[in-house]
Amino acid sequence: MTDLMKTQVPQEDISERPPFAVVGVGVVAVLSAIALLASVGRYGFFGDEMYFVAAGRRLAVSYADQGPVLPAIARLMDLLAPGSMVALRIPAVLVTVAAVVISAQIAREFGGSRRAQVLTAIAYATSPFLLVQGVLLATNTIDTALWVLISWLLIRWVRTRNDLLLLGAALATAVDMQVKWLIPFFWIAVAIGVLCFGPRELLRRPALWAGAALVFLVTLPSLIWQASHDWPQLRLGAVVAEEQALIGGRYTWLPLAIILAGLLGGALLIYGIVTLFRWEPLRPYRFLAPLPLLLAVAFLVTDGRPYYAAGCYAAIMAAGAVRWTDASVRWRTYLTIPVIVLSVAIVLFSLPWRPESDIAPAKDENEVGLALDVYGKFGWPELAESTATAYRAIPESERAGVVIVADSYWQAGALDMFREKYGLPAVYSPNRGFGYFGAPPDSATTVLWVGGKESDVRPLFGSMTPIGRADATLGFPGVTRDVTIWRCDRPVNPWSTTWSSLLRL
């Protein structure tokens, strides 16, 4: 028997897909959109968001830490509504709600009933990560949604064998490669699953390899940029590993990865893996069963973040939902309803609705690491105002040629965003992608250095004097809280020769 005969879905399943649960899924999508829209205006800009705006004002084919998609989106929204935090986040809301709907479509492709489709949409929409990330414009928000889209296109190809779907998946992959370089892990894991369980025909389809060529061509400019700059996006992995160590590193990866799926989502995720391995009606899609396991191993070995594999959750949860709703066992309904209620409560608690007065200042770096999405939104106007006060303390006759160098790329992004409002000079930073935007001019003999360690900065200048301080109550320690602003004069070496040695990711 050929591989195609072993794995292809029977014709009656192809022609008699369950109708799409338009009303139920639509209600879940609308409620998700309302929850997100009610949250996007809370608190302030997240550190990465302001960096995206700064990067968008310096558009390039690639950046040290990402592709050009997020900066391009940020630039577009900044042009449409300058300085608007809500407008900046609208694309994140849209792609997240779209992912909710597509996750239900995946359940339909699996042959799931309307109940299965709605349950899948609810699982996605009650995830403390999959939904809540939609309140920020972030690389993971766009990346996750693209993984969901690619999963749906691939699963639909298995059912229909329409090669246009493979080309569509390739196009989505090419776009995702311009966000971050995680999607190759998905395709490698899929290839391993296909080799083990079929349909091996997938690997023989010309459309798949034509799509791979398309992805390579689209990614080539970015690859050339990365190669010419010593592959900073690959070197960033070591930085991520150090940051992960603050919250337990590999020891906490798996528990956090499951927690991020939510109560209902986590249960369906585990049940979906078992279903794909063992349930015969989903035999054609068994290649997906090892997908989350292989991704977990890959990201554990590489010290990746717990949410790196979250893009595959929709497909696995959909499989679990299809199996769970297939059997007409009454006790399952009785169990599902309270789980849904608890999941909704969890996701509502996870959204940023707490009054600022109820948020306690972070005690240490570990606490910040566990609540980065909260503390990373506070203290930016205070930082800009304190920097402006320090700048105005410099006699007007000495301000010509003064520039700002921020220790952190978050600080630099914030100061660049608030530059016109507070009348600040040009902003630079040797940190992360901001360092690759360029060095200060050699004529900059006076620098306002924001943050950093005195022992690291002092050797660079003839003199260094504290001239200001930023200390936002709910700020990020060392970034917007307990930050010294220094006046630094007489650089020891020209910036054109020193800058490259200061760059750090």
Short mmCIF file of C-alpha atoms in Angstrom, two decimals:
data_model
loop_
_atom_site.label_atom_id
_atom_site.label_comp_id
_atom_site.label_asym_id
_atom_site.label_seq_id
_atom_site.Cartn_x
_atom_site.Cartn_y
_atom_site.Cartn_z
CA MET A 1 0.00 0.00 0.00
CA THR A 2 1.39 3.40 -0.94
CA ASP A 3 2.09 6.15 1.53
CA LEU A 4 -0.70 8.23 -0.02
CA MET A 5 -3.27 5.43 0.46
CA LYS A 6 -2.19 5.03 4.07
CA THR A 7 -2.56 8.66 5.03
CA GLN A 8 -5.14 10.36 2.82
CA VAL A 9 -8.47 11.19 4.44
CA PRO A 10 -11.41 9.21 2.99
CA GLN A 11 -13.35 11.06 0.31
CA GLU A 12 -16.55 11.21 2.35
CA ASP A 13 -14.66 13.12 5.08
CA ILE A 14 -13.32 15.55 2.50
CA SER A 15 -16.69 16.38 1.01
CA GLU A 16 -18.70 16.44 4.25
CA ARG A 17 -16.83 18.74 6.57
CA PRO A 18 -18.93 19.97 9.51
CA PRO A 19 -20.27 23.50 8.91
CA PHE A 20 -18.25 26.27 10.47
CA ALA A 21 -19.64 27.37 13.83
CA VAL A 22 -20.05 30.98 12.73
CA VAL A 23 -22.20 32.17 15.63
CA GLY A 24 -20.36 30.44 18.47
CA VAL A 25 -16.87 31.20 17.22
CA GLY A 26 -17.97 34.72 16.27
CA VAL A 27 -19.15 35.36 19.83
CA VAL A 28 -15.81 34.14 21.23
CA ALA A 29 -13.91 36.32 18.74
CA VAL A 30 -15.99 39.41 19.51
CA LEU A 31 -15.64 38.96 23.27
CA SER A 32 -11.90 38.48 22.81
CA ALA A 33 -11.70 41.68 20.77
CA ILE A 34 -13.67 43.59 23.42
CA ALA A 35 -11.40 42.33 26.20
CA LEU A 36 -8.28 43.29 24.26
CA LEU A 37 -9.58 46.70 23.19
CA ALA A 38 -10.52 47.44 26.78
CA SER A 39 -6.92 46.67 27.78
CA VAL A 40 -4.71 48.21 25.08
CA GLY A 41 -4.91 51.68 26.56
CA ARG A 42 -3.87 50.65 30.04
CA TYR A 43 -0.64 51.85 31.68
CA GLY A 44 2.05 52.98 29.23
CA PHE A 45 4.14 51.84 26.30
CA PHE A 46 6.04 48.60 26.78
CA GLY A 47 9.80 48.94 26.36
CA ASP A 48 9.96 46.91 23.14
CA GLU A 49 7.13 48.91 21.55
CA MET A 50 9.05 52.16 21.72
CA TYR A 51 12.10 50.40 20.32
CA PHE A 52 9.97 49.20 17.38
CA VAL A 53 8.90 52.79 16.71
CA ALA A 54 12.54 53.93 16.81
CA ALA A 55 13.52 51.07 14.49
CA GLY A 56 10.64 51.96 12.17
CA ARG A 57 12.05 55.45 11.83
CA ARG A 58 15.26 53.79 10.64
CA LEU A 59 13.82 51.15 8.29
CA ALA A 60 16.26 48.46 7.15
CA VAL A 61 16.14 44.98 5.60
CA SER A 62 17.12 43.49 8.96
CA TYR A 63 18.01 44.39 12.51
CA ALA A 64 20.36 42.88 15.05
CA ASP A 65 17.55 41.24 17.00
CA GLN A 66 14.62 40.86 14.57
CA GLY A 67 13.36 41.23 11.04
CA PRO A 68 11.78 44.35 9.55
CA VAL A 69 8.06 43.46 9.93
CA LEU A 70 7.51 44.84 13.45
CA PRO A 71 9.40 48.09 12.78
CA ALA A 72 7.43 48.52 9.54
CA ILE A 73 4.10 48.01 11.36
CA ALA A 74 5.18 50.40 14.11
CA ARG A 75 6.22 52.99 11.53
CA LEU A 76 2.89 52.73 9.71
CA MET A 77 0.85 53.13 12.89
CA ASP A 78 3.10 55.98 14.06
CA LEU A 79 2.47 57.80 10.77
CA LEU A 80 -1.29 57.20 10.96
CA ALA A 81 -1.57 58.23 14.62
CA PRO A 82 1.69 59.74 15.91
CA GLY A 83 2.37 58.90 19.55
CA SER A 84 -0.82 56.85 19.97
CA MET A 85 -0.29 53.79 22.11
CA VAL A 86 -3.74 52.39 21.25
CA ALA A 87 -3.19 52.76 17.51
CA LEU A 88 0.20 51.08 17.78
CA ARG A 89 -1.42 48.04 19.36
CA ILE A 90 -4.39 47.64 17.00
CA PRO A 91 -2.48 45.27 14.64
CA ALA A 92 -1.74 43.01 17.63
CA VAL A 93 -5.43 42.91 18.52
CA LEU A 94 -6.41 42.09 14.94
CA VAL A 95 -3.96 39.21 14.45
CA THR A 96 -4.81 37.74 17.86
CA VAL A 97 -8.54 37.72 17.16
CA ALA A 98 -7.81 36.24 13.73
CA ALA A 99 -5.83 33.46 15.42
CA VAL A 100 -8.83 32.67 17.63
CA VAL A 101 -10.98 32.19 14.51
CA ILE A 102 -8.34 30.19 12.63
CA SER A 103 -7.86 27.86 15.60
CA ALA A 104 -11.55 26.96 15.30
CA GLN A 105 -11.06 26.39 11.58
CA ILE A 106 -8.32 23.89 12.41
CA ALA A 107 -10.80 21.95 14.54
CA ARG A 108 -13.17 21.96 11.56
CA GLU A 109 -10.43 20.62 9.30
CA PHE A 110 -10.01 17.76 11.77
CA GLY A 111 -13.70 16.95 11.30
CA GLY A 112 -14.70 18.52 14.60
CA SER A 113 -18.30 19.40 15.34
CA ARG A 114 -19.46 22.92 16.05
CA ARG A 115 -18.95 22.23 19.74
CA ALA A 116 -15.35 21.23 19.06
CA GLN A 117 -14.76 24.40 17.06
CA VAL A 118 -16.22 26.63 19.76
CA LEU A 119 -14.30 24.78 22.48
CA THR A 120 -11.05 25.29 20.56
CA ALA A 121 -11.76 29.00 20.15
CA ILE A 122 -12.53 29.30 23.87
CA ALA A 123 -9.32 27.45 24.77
CA TYR A 124 -7.29 29.86 22.65
CA ALA A 125 -9.14 32.91 23.96
CA THR A 126 -8.71 31.92 27.61
CA SER A 127 -4.97 31.35 27.42
CA PRO A 128 -3.06 33.78 29.67
CA PHE A 129 -0.50 34.01 26.89
CA LEU A 130 -2.18 33.42 23.52
CA LEU A 131 -4.88 36.03 24.14
CA VAL A 132 -3.18 38.41 26.56
CA GLN A 133 -0.16 38.92 24.30
CA GLY A 134 -2.60 40.69 21.98
CA VAL A 135 -2.53 43.79 24.20
CA LEU A 136 1.04 44.52 23.06
CA LEU A 137 2.71 44.98 19.70
CA ALA A 138 5.40 42.34 20.12
CA THR A 139 7.32 39.92 17.91
CA ASN A 140 5.75 36.93 19.66
CA THR A 141 2.24 38.29 18.99
CA ILE A 142 2.76 38.34 15.22
CA ASP A 143 4.92 35.21 15.22
CA THR A 144 2.33 33.13 17.10
CA ALA A 145 -0.51 34.20 14.80
CA LEU A 146 1.56 33.28 11.75
CA TRP A 147 2.31 29.83 13.22
CA VAL A 148 -1.44 29.30 13.66
CA LEU A 149 -2.08 30.33 10.05
CA ILE A 150 0.71 28.07 8.74
CA SER A 151 -0.62 25.15 10.81
CA TRP A 152 -4.11 25.59 9.36
CA LEU A 153 -2.82 25.76 5.78
CA LEU A 154 -0.71 22.64 6.29
CA ILE A 155 -3.53 20.69 7.93
CA ARG A 156 -5.92 21.72 5.18
CA TRP A 157 -3.39 20.52 2.59
CA VAL A 158 -3.39 17.07 4.22
CA ARG A 159 -7.15 16.94 3.71
CA THR A 160 -7.39 18.44 0.23
CA ARG A 161 -3.93 17.97 -1.36
CA ASN A 162 -4.32 21.43 -2.87
CA ASP A 163 -0.75 22.55 -3.48
CA LEU A 164 -1.74 26.22 -3.46
CA LEU A 165 -2.07 25.78 0.29
CA LEU A 166 1.61 24.82 0.52
CA LEU A 167 2.54 27.95 -1.39
CA GLY A 168 0.35 29.95 0.98
CA ALA A 169 2.12 28.35 3.94
CA ALA A 170 5.45 29.23 2.33
CA LEU A 171 4.40 32.85 1.90
CA ALA A 172 3.34 33.04 5.55
CA THR A 173 6.67 31.43 6.51
CA ALA A 174 8.56 34.01 4.45
CA VAL A 175 6.74 36.78 6.31
CA ASP A 176 7.42 35.11 9.64
CA MET A 177 11.13 34.94 8.86
CA GLN A 178 10.96 38.74 8.72
CA VAL A 179 9.64 38.73 12.30
CA LYS A 180 11.92 36.28 14.08
CA TRP A 181 13.78 33.09 13.22
CA LEU A 182 11.72 30.50 15.10
CA ILE A 183 9.55 29.09 12.31
CA PRO A 184 12.37 26.81 10.97
CA PHE A 185 12.05 24.83 14.23
CA PHE A 186 8.38 24.26 13.36
CA TRP A 187 9.13 22.96 9.87
CA ILE A 188 11.99 20.73 11.05
CA ALA A 189 9.72 19.20 13.69
CA VAL A 190 6.98 18.73 11.07
CA ALA A 191 9.44 17.03 8.72
CA ILE A 192 10.48 14.61 11.48
CA GLY A 193 6.83 13.86 12.23
CA VAL A 194 6.08 13.28 8.54
CA LEU A 195 9.03 10.92 8.17
CA CYS A 196 7.81 8.94 11.17
CA PHE A 197 4.07 8.91 10.54
CA GLY A 198 3.40 10.29 7.04
CA PRO A 199 2.14 11.64 4.76
CA ARG A 200 5.62 11.30 3.24
CA GLU A 201 4.12 12.51 0.00
CA LEU A 202 4.37 16.01 1.49
CA LEU A 203 8.15 15.90 1.22
CA ARG A 204 7.91 14.95 -2.45
CA ARG A 205 5.61 17.77 -3.50
CA PRO A 206 7.29 20.28 -5.85
CA ALA A 207 5.14 23.01 -4.31
CA LEU A 208 6.80 22.45 -0.93
CA TRP A 209 10.28 22.92 -2.37
CA ALA A 210 9.17 25.83 -4.54
CA GLY A 211 7.84 27.41 -1.36
CA ALA A 212 11.15 26.74 0.39
CA ALA A 213 12.94 28.53 -2.45
CA LEU A 214 10.53 31.46 -2.06
CA VAL A 215 11.29 31.65 1.66
CA PHE A 216 15.03 31.63 0.95
CA LEU A 217 14.77 34.40 -1.65
CA VAL A 218 12.66 36.60 0.61
CA THR A 219 15.03 35.99 3.53
CA LEU A 220 18.23 36.47 1.53
CA PRO A 221 18.56 40.27 2.08
CA SER A 222 18.23 39.69 5.81
CA LEU A 223 20.78 36.88 5.70
CA ILE A 224 23.24 39.12 3.87
CA TRP A 225 22.72 41.88 6.44
CA GLN A 226 23.19 39.44 9.33
CA ALA A 227 26.33 37.94 7.78
CA SER A 228 27.86 41.38 7.25
CA HIS A 229 27.26 42.17 10.95
CA ASP A 230 28.57 38.87 12.37
CA TRP A 231 25.12 37.23 12.83
CA PRO A 232 23.85 39.19 15.85
CA GLN A 233 20.39 37.57 15.69
CA LEU A 234 21.98 34.17 16.29
CA ARG A 235 24.24 35.51 19.03
CA LEU A 236 21.17 36.87 20.78
CA GLY A 237 20.40 33.33 21.97
CA ALA A 238 23.06 33.59 24.67
CA VAL A 239 21.45 36.79 25.96
CA VAL A 240 18.03 35.12 26.06
CA ALA A 241 19.54 32.23 28.03
CA GLU A 242 20.92 34.65 30.63
CA GLU A 243 17.54 36.35 30.95
CA GLN A 244 15.78 32.99 31.30
CA ALA A 245 18.12 32.06 34.13
CA LEU A 246 16.48 34.79 36.23
CA ILE A 247 13.21 32.83 36.24
CA GLY A 248 14.67 29.35 36.62
CA GLY A 249 15.96 28.59 33.13
CA ARG A 250 15.44 25.02 31.93
CA TYR A 251 13.94 23.93 35.26
CA THR A 252 10.87 26.12 34.86
CA TRP A 253 10.55 25.95 31.06
CA LEU A 254 8.04 23.08 30.79
CA PRO A 255 5.76 24.13 33.69
CA LEU A 256 5.65 27.70 32.38
CA ALA A 257 5.00 26.51 28.82
CA ILE A 258 1.95 24.56 30.01
CA ILE A 259 0.74 27.35 32.31
CA LEU A 260 0.86 29.78 29.39
CA ALA A 261 -1.71 27.62 27.58
CA GLY A 262 -4.22 28.22 30.37
CA LEU A 263 -6.38 25.81 32.34
CA LEU A 264 -8.61 24.65 29.49
CA GLY A 265 -5.90 25.11 26.88
CA GLY A 266 -3.33 23.18 28.91
CA ALA A 267 -5.72 20.27 29.42
CA LEU A 268 -6.59 20.16 25.71
CA LEU A 269 -2.91 20.50 24.81
CA ILE A 270 -1.96 17.37 26.75
CA TYR A 271 -5.10 15.52 25.63
CA GLY A 272 -4.45 16.59 22.05
CA ILE A 273 -0.98 15.05 22.02
CA VAL A 274 -2.39 11.74 23.27
CA THR A 275 -5.26 11.96 20.76
CA LEU A 276 -2.99 12.52 17.80
CA PHE A 277 -0.81 9.58 18.78
CA ARG A 278 -3.65 7.14 19.45
CA TRP A 279 -6.99 8.16 17.88
CA GLU A 280 -7.51 6.55 14.50
CA PRO A 281 -9.83 9.20 12.96
CA LEU A 282 -6.94 11.69 13.19
CA ARG A 283 -4.39 9.19 11.88
CA PRO A 284 -3.64 11.35 8.78
CA TYR A 285 -2.50 14.14 11.12
CA ARG A 286 -0.39 12.00 13.45
CA PHE A 287 2.72 13.80 12.25
CA LEU A 288 1.60 16.67 14.49
CA ALA A 289 1.70 14.53 17.66
CA PRO A 290 5.47 14.87 18.27
CA LEU A 291 5.48 18.55 17.22
CA PRO A 292 5.15 20.13 20.71
CA LEU A 293 7.48 17.51 22.19
CA LEU A 294 10.20 18.13 19.61
CA LEU A 295 9.83 21.89 19.99
CA ALA A 296 10.08 21.57 23.76
CA VAL A 297 13.33 19.63 23.43
CA ALA A 298 14.72 22.10 20.91
CA PHE A 299 13.96 25.16 23.03
CA LEU A 300 15.10 23.48 26.23
CA VAL A 301 18.44 22.65 24.62
CA THR A 302 18.83 26.16 23.21
CA ASP A 303 17.61 27.89 26.41
CA GLY A 304 14.70 29.50 24.59
CA ARG A 305 11.76 31.22 26.19
CA PRO A 306 8.76 29.13 27.35
CA TYR A 307 6.45 30.79 24.83
CA TYR A 308 8.60 29.97 21.80
CA ALA A 309 6.54 26.82 21.11
CA ALA A 310 3.16 28.44 21.74
CA GLY A 311 2.44 28.87 18.05
CA CYS A 312 1.74 25.12 17.73
CA TYR A 313 -0.77 25.08 20.59
CA ALA A 314 -3.81 25.88 18.44
CA ALA A 315 -3.45 22.76 16.29
CA ILE A 316 -2.84 20.44 19.23
CA MET A 317 -5.65 21.94 21.32
CA ALA A 318 -7.98 21.60 18.34
CA ALA A 319 -7.20 17.88 18.13
CA GLY A 320 -7.93 17.51 21.82
CA ALA A 321 -11.21 19.41 21.49
CA VAL A 322 -12.34 17.24 18.57
CA ARG A 323 -11.73 14.04 20.53
CA TRP A 324 -13.20 15.41 23.75
CA THR A 325 -16.48 16.43 22.11
CA ASP A 326 -16.70 13.33 19.91
CA ALA A 327 -18.00 10.98 22.59
CA SER A 328 -21.48 11.72 23.90
CA VAL A 329 -20.57 11.27 27.54
CA ARG A 330 -22.60 13.58 29.75
CA TRP A 331 -20.02 13.90 32.49
CA ARG A 332 -17.64 15.54 30.02
CA THR A 333 -20.07 18.41 29.57
CA TYR A 334 -20.45 18.76 33.33
CA LEU A 335 -16.66 18.92 33.68
CA THR A 336 -16.05 21.24 30.72
CA ILE A 337 -18.38 24.03 31.83
CA PRO A 338 -16.69 24.79 35.19
CA VAL A 339 -13.27 24.51 33.55
CA ILE A 340 -14.34 27.11 30.98
CA VAL A 341 -15.63 29.39 33.74
CA LEU A 342 -12.35 29.13 35.65
CA SER A 343 -10.36 29.68 32.46
CA VAL A 344 -12.29 32.84 31.68
CA ALA A 345 -11.68 34.09 35.22
CA ILE A 346 -7.94 33.40 34.88
CA VAL A 347 -7.60 35.25 31.59
CA LEU A 348 -9.62 38.21 32.90
CA PHE A 349 -7.30 38.37 35.90
CA SER A 350 -4.29 38.21 33.54
CA LEU A 351 -5.36 41.26 31.53
CA PRO A 352 -3.88 44.62 32.66
CA TRP A 353 -6.94 45.99 34.43
CA ARG A 354 -5.55 46.53 37.93
CA PRO A 355 -5.33 50.16 39.05
CA GLU A 356 -1.75 51.39 39.19
CA SER A 357 -2.23 52.07 42.89
CA ASP A 358 -2.71 48.32 43.49
CA ILE A 359 0.62 47.40 41.85
CA ALA A 360 3.51 47.10 44.29
CA PRO A 361 7.02 48.13 43.21
CA ALA A 362 9.22 45.20 42.19
CA LYS A 363 11.49 43.96 44.95
CA ASP A 364 14.22 42.44 42.78
CA GLU A 365 15.15 41.30 39.27
CA ASN A 366 13.43 37.94 39.70
CA GLU A 367 10.11 39.61 40.44
CA VAL A 368 10.56 41.87 37.42
CA GLY A 369 11.36 38.86 35.25
CA LEU A 370 8.12 37.14 36.20
CA ALA A 371 6.04 40.27 35.58
CA LEU A 372 8.01 41.90 32.79
CA ASP A 373 4.87 42.83 30.85
CA VAL A 374 3.72 44.89 33.84
CA TYR A 375 6.85 46.67 35.06
CA GLY A 376 8.07 47.25 31.51
CA LYS A 377 5.22 49.74 30.97
CA PHE A 378 6.01 52.23 33.72
CA GLY A 379 8.41 55.10 34.20
CA TRP A 380 9.08 56.20 30.62
CA PRO A 381 7.71 59.77 30.82
CA GLU A 382 9.54 60.20 34.13
CA LEU A 383 12.77 59.01 32.53
CA ALA A 384 12.36 61.44 29.63
CA GLU A 385 11.52 64.32 31.96
CA SER A 386 14.50 63.61 34.23
CA THR A 387 16.78 63.43 31.19
CA ALA A 388 15.37 66.70 29.88
CA THR A 389 15.98 68.34 33.26
CA ALA A 390 19.60 67.15 33.19
CA TYR A 391 19.98 68.43 29.63
CA ARG A 392 18.64 71.86 30.57
CA ALA A 393 21.11 71.96 33.48
CA ILE A 394 23.91 72.17 30.91
CA PRO A 395 24.59 75.83 30.11
CA GLU A 396 22.99 76.75 26.80
CA SER A 397 26.36 77.83 25.41
CA GLU A 398 27.66 74.28 25.94
CA ARG A 399 24.71 72.33 24.47
CA ALA A 400 25.88 72.43 20.87
CA GLY A 401 26.87 68.93 19.86
CA VAL A 402 25.52 67.29 23.04
CA VAL A 403 24.00 63.85 22.47
CA ILE A 404 22.32 61.26 24.69
CA VAL A 405 23.67 57.73 25.04
CA ALA A 406 21.33 55.39 26.88
CA ASP A 407 22.63 52.24 28.51
CA SER A 408 19.53 50.21 27.55
CA TYR A 409 17.77 49.99 24.19
CA TRP A 410 14.47 50.39 26.07
CA GLN A 411 15.72 53.69 27.50
CA ALA A 412 16.91 54.77 24.07
CA GLY A 413 13.56 53.89 22.48
CA ALA A 414 11.66 55.87 25.10
CA LEU A 415 13.93 58.92 24.85
CA ASP A 416 13.74 58.78 21.06
CA MET A 417 9.93 58.62 21.21
CA PHE A 418 9.64 61.52 23.67
CA ARG A 419 12.48 63.48 22.09
CA GLU A 420 10.38 66.22 20.46
CA LYS A 421 8.03 66.59 23.43
CA TYR A 422 10.88 67.21 25.88
CA GLY A 423 13.29 68.92 23.50
CA LEU A 424 16.00 66.29 23.76
CA PRO A 425 19.06 65.98 21.50
CA ALA A 426 19.84 62.96 19.33
CA VAL A 427 19.67 59.58 21.12
CA TYR A 428 22.07 56.63 20.79
CA SER A 429 22.62 53.36 22.60
CA PRO A 430 25.17 50.55 22.27
CA ASN A 431 22.56 48.03 23.42
CA ARG A 432 20.75 45.45 21.30
CA GLY A 433 19.54 46.59 17.87
CA PHE A 434 19.82 50.27 18.77
CA GLY A 435 23.60 50.01 18.69
CA TYR A 436 23.47 49.14 15.00
CA PHE A 437 21.57 52.33 14.14
CA GLY A 438 24.88 54.15 14.18
CA ALA A 439 27.46 55.80 16.41
CA PRO A 440 27.37 59.34 17.78
CA PRO A 441 29.27 61.82 15.60
CA ASP A 442 32.89 62.41 16.51
CA SER A 443 31.92 66.03 17.15
CA ALA A 444 29.89 64.89 20.19
CA THR A 445 32.35 65.78 22.93
CA THR A 446 29.68 66.08 25.65
CA VAL A 447 27.34 63.18 26.33
CA LEU A 448 24.41 62.67 28.67
CA TRP A 449 24.88 59.02 29.58
CA VAL A 450 21.64 57.55 30.95
CA GLY A 451 22.03 54.58 33.32
CA GLY A 452 24.75 51.96 33.30
CA LYS A 453 27.59 51.29 35.69
CA GLU A 454 30.01 54.08 36.45
CA SER A 455 32.92 51.63 36.28
CA ASP A 456 32.01 50.76 32.68
CA VAL A 457 31.48 54.31 31.47
CA ARG A 458 34.18 56.33 33.24
CA PRO A 459 37.15 54.91 31.24
CA LEU A 460 35.56 56.26 28.05
CA PHE A 461 35.75 59.94 29.06
CA GLY A 462 38.08 62.52 30.48
CA SER A 463 35.47 63.53 33.07
CA MET A 464 32.19 62.10 34.33
CA THR A 465 29.78 63.87 36.71
CA PRO A 466 26.30 62.83 37.95
CA ILE A 467 23.86 65.49 36.75
CA GLY A 468 20.42 63.90 37.20
CA ARG A 469 18.41 60.94 38.41
CA ALA A 470 15.32 59.02 37.33
CA ASP A 471 13.48 56.98 39.92
CA ALA A 472 9.92 56.07 38.90
CA THR A 473 8.01 54.33 41.70
CA LEU A 474 6.76 51.46 39.52
CA GLY A 475 9.70 51.56 37.18
CA PHE A 476 12.02 48.84 35.99
CA PRO A 477 15.09 48.69 38.28
CA GLY A 478 18.12 50.04 36.47
CA VAL A 479 16.07 51.19 33.50
CA THR A 480 13.45 53.65 34.78
CA ARG A 481 14.08 53.28 38.50
CA ASP A 482 17.28 54.05 40.40
CA VAL A 483 18.90 55.44 37.25
CA THR A 484 21.73 57.98 37.34
CA ILE A 485 22.19 60.44 34.46
CA TRP A 486 25.82 61.44 33.90
CA ARG A 487 27.42 64.32 32.12
CA CYS A 488 30.44 62.91 30.32
CA ASP A 489 33.01 65.14 28.59
CA ARG A 490 36.06 64.67 26.37
CA PRO A 491 35.74 61.14 24.94
CA VAL A 492 39.09 59.35 25.13
CA ASN A 493 38.72 58.06 21.56
CA PRO A 494 36.57 59.15 18.59
CA TRP A 495 33.14 57.50 18.50
CA SER A 496 33.81 56.20 15.02
CA THR A 497 36.55 53.96 16.40
CA THR A 498 35.10 53.20 19.84
CA TRP A 499 31.47 52.39 19.08
CA SER A 500 31.91 48.90 17.66
CA SER A 501 33.68 47.76 20.82
CA LEU A 502 30.79 48.99 22.96
CA LEU A 503 28.05 47.12 21.13
CA ARG A 504 26.34 44.45 23.21
CA LEU A 505 23.15 42.44 22.74
#
